[in-house]
Amino acid sequence: MPNDWNYASNTIEVIGGGGGGRTRGSGAAGGGGGAYAKKGNITTLTPGSTIYIQVGTGNTAELSGTATWFNDTTATTSDCGDQSVCATGGLTGAGANDNTGGLGGA
């Protein structure tokens, strides 16, 4: 964290990776968009401390997008449940149908 971080007045926003489209099988289908999440005034952040982030990847054909997260306590690759701010990735296209976007978190 920057040494001048104001823990009482801040906002952190994240966007998950979008799901890739389906390009084979029973037809083409679009993938869902990545979720968006926003959280303000995270008071556990300490100026000068280490934070951990993951930037979600997406738009690879036949694959769902991955989560984007920000964590102030430990480096982890687990799901959104353990993160300070997290947005899930969109799902890949399924069959001939487009798929849903990711679920936001806080």
CSV table of C-alpha atoms in Angstrom, one decimal:
chain,number,residue,atom,x,y,z
A,1,MET,CA,0.0,0.0,0.0
A,2,PRO,CA,1.2,3.5,-0.6
A,3,ASN,CA,2.6,5.2,2.4
A,4,ASP,CA,0.1,8.0,2.1
A,5,TRP,CA,-2.9,5.6,1.9
A,6,ASN,CA,-6.0,7.0,3.7
A,7,TYR,CA,-7.8,4.0,5.2
A,8,ALA,CA,-10.8,6.1,6.2
A,9,SER,CA,-11.5,7.4,2.7
A,10,ASN,CA,-10.9,4.9,-0.2
A,11,THR,CA,-12.7,2.9,-2.8
A,12,ILE,CA,-11.5,-0.3,-4.5
A,13,GLU,CA,-13.2,-1.6,-7.6
A,14,VAL,CA,-12.6,-4.9,-9.5
A,15,ILE,CA,-14.0,-6.5,-12.7
A,16,GLY,CA,-13.8,-10.3,-13.3
A,17,GLY,CA,-12.7,-11.7,-16.6
A,18,GLY,CA,-15.3,-12.3,-19.3
A,19,GLY,CA,-16.3,-15.8,-20.4
A,20,GLY,CA,-15.1,-17.0,-23.8
A,21,GLY,CA,-17.6,-17.9,-26.5
A,22,ARG,CA,-18.4,-21.4,-27.6
A,23,THR,CA,-16.9,-22.2,-31.0
A,24,ARG,CA,-17.5,-25.9,-31.5
A,25,GLY,CA,-20.2,-28.5,-31.0
A,26,SER,CA,-23.8,-27.6,-31.4
A,27,GLY,CA,-23.3,-24.0,-32.4
A,28,ALA,CA,-21.7,-20.8,-31.4
A,29,ALA,CA,-22.7,-19.0,-28.2
A,30,GLY,CA,-21.4,-15.9,-26.4
A,31,GLY,CA,-19.8,-16.0,-23.0
A,32,GLY,CA,-21.0,-14.0,-20.1
A,33,GLY,CA,-19.4,-10.8,-18.9
A,34,GLY,CA,-17.3,-10.6,-15.8
A,35,ALA,CA,-18.8,-9.2,-12.6
A,36,TYR,CA,-18.1,-5.9,-11.1
A,37,ALA,CA,-17.6,-5.3,-7.4
A,38,LYS,CA,-16.8,-2.2,-5.3
A,39,LYS,CA,-16.0,-1.7,-1.6
A,40,GLY,CA,-15.2,1.5,0.2
A,41,ASN,CA,-13.3,2.4,3.3
A,42,ILE,CA,-11.5,-0.9,4.0
A,43,THR,CA,-10.0,0.0,7.4
A,44,THR,CA,-7.7,-3.1,7.7
A,45,LEU,CA,-5.3,-1.6,5.1
A,46,THR,CA,-2.1,-0.3,6.6
A,47,PRO,CA,0.1,2.3,4.7
A,48,GLY,CA,3.3,0.7,3.6
A,49,SER,CA,2.0,-2.9,3.9
A,50,THR,CA,1.8,-5.7,1.3
A,51,ILE,CA,-1.4,-6.4,-0.5
A,52,TYR,CA,-2.3,-9.2,-2.8
A,53,ILE,CA,-4.2,-9.1,-6.1
A,54,GLN,CA,-5.3,-11.3,-8.9
A,55,VAL,CA,-6.4,-9.8,-12.3
A,56,GLY,CA,-8.9,-12.2,-13.8
A,57,THR,CA,-8.4,-13.5,-17.3
A,58,GLY,CA,-11.1,-14.0,-19.9
A,59,ASN,CA,-12.3,-14.3,-23.5
A,60,THR,CA,-10.5,-17.5,-24.2
A,61,ALA,CA,-12.8,-19.7,-26.4
A,62,GLU,CA,-14.5,-22.5,-24.5
A,63,LEU,CA,-13.3,-21.3,-21.1
A,64,SER,CA,-15.0,-19.3,-18.3
A,65,GLY,CA,-13.3,-16.1,-17.1
A,66,THR,CA,-11.5,-16.1,-13.8
A,67,ALA,CA,-12.1,-13.9,-10.7
A,68,THR,CA,-10.4,-10.5,-10.1
A,69,TRP,CA,-9.7,-10.0,-6.4
A,70,PHE,CA,-8.0,-7.7,-3.9
A,71,ASN,CA,-6.9,-9.1,-0.5
A,72,ASP,CA,-5.3,-7.3,2.3
A,73,THR,CA,-4.2,-10.2,4.4
A,74,THR,CA,-2.8,-13.2,2.5
A,75,ALA,CA,-1.9,-14.3,-1.0
A,76,THR,CA,-4.4,-17.0,-2.1
A,77,THR,CA,-5.9,-18.5,-5.2
A,78,SER,CA,-9.1,-19.5,-3.6
A,79,ASP,CA,-12.6,-18.3,-4.6
A,80,CYS,CA,-14.1,-15.0,-3.7
A,81,GLY,CA,-15.2,-16.1,-0.2
A,82,ASP,CA,-11.8,-15.2,1.3
A,83,GLN,CA,-11.2,-11.9,-0.4
A,84,SER,CA,-11.6,-8.3,0.7
A,85,VAL,CA,-13.1,-7.3,-2.7
A,86,CYS,CA,-13.9,-9.9,-5.5
A,87,ALA,CA,-15.7,-10.1,-8.8
A,88,THR,CA,-16.2,-13.5,-10.4
A,89,GLY,CA,-15.6,-14.3,-14.1
A,90,GLY,CA,-18.3,-14.9,-16.6
A,91,LEU,CA,-19.2,-18.3,-17.8
A,92,THR,CA,-18.3,-19.7,-21.2
A,93,GLY,CA,-21.0,-20.1,-23.9
A,94,ALA,CA,-23.0,-23.4,-23.5
A,95,GLY,CA,-24.4,-25.3,-26.4
A,96,ALA,CA,-26.1,-22.9,-28.8
A,97,ASN,CA,-27.0,-20.5,-25.9
A,98,ASP,CA,-25.3,-17.5,-24.6
A,99,ASN,CA,-24.3,-17.7,-20.9
A,100,THR,CA,-24.6,-15.6,-17.8
A,101,GLY,CA,-22.2,-13.1,-16.4
A,102,GLY,CA,-20.3,-13.5,-13.2
A,103,LEU,CA,-21.6,-12.6,-9.7
A,104,GLY,CA,-20.3,-9.5,-8.0
A,105,GLY,CA,-19.1,-9.6,-4.4
A,106,ALA,CA,-18.0,-7.2,-1.8
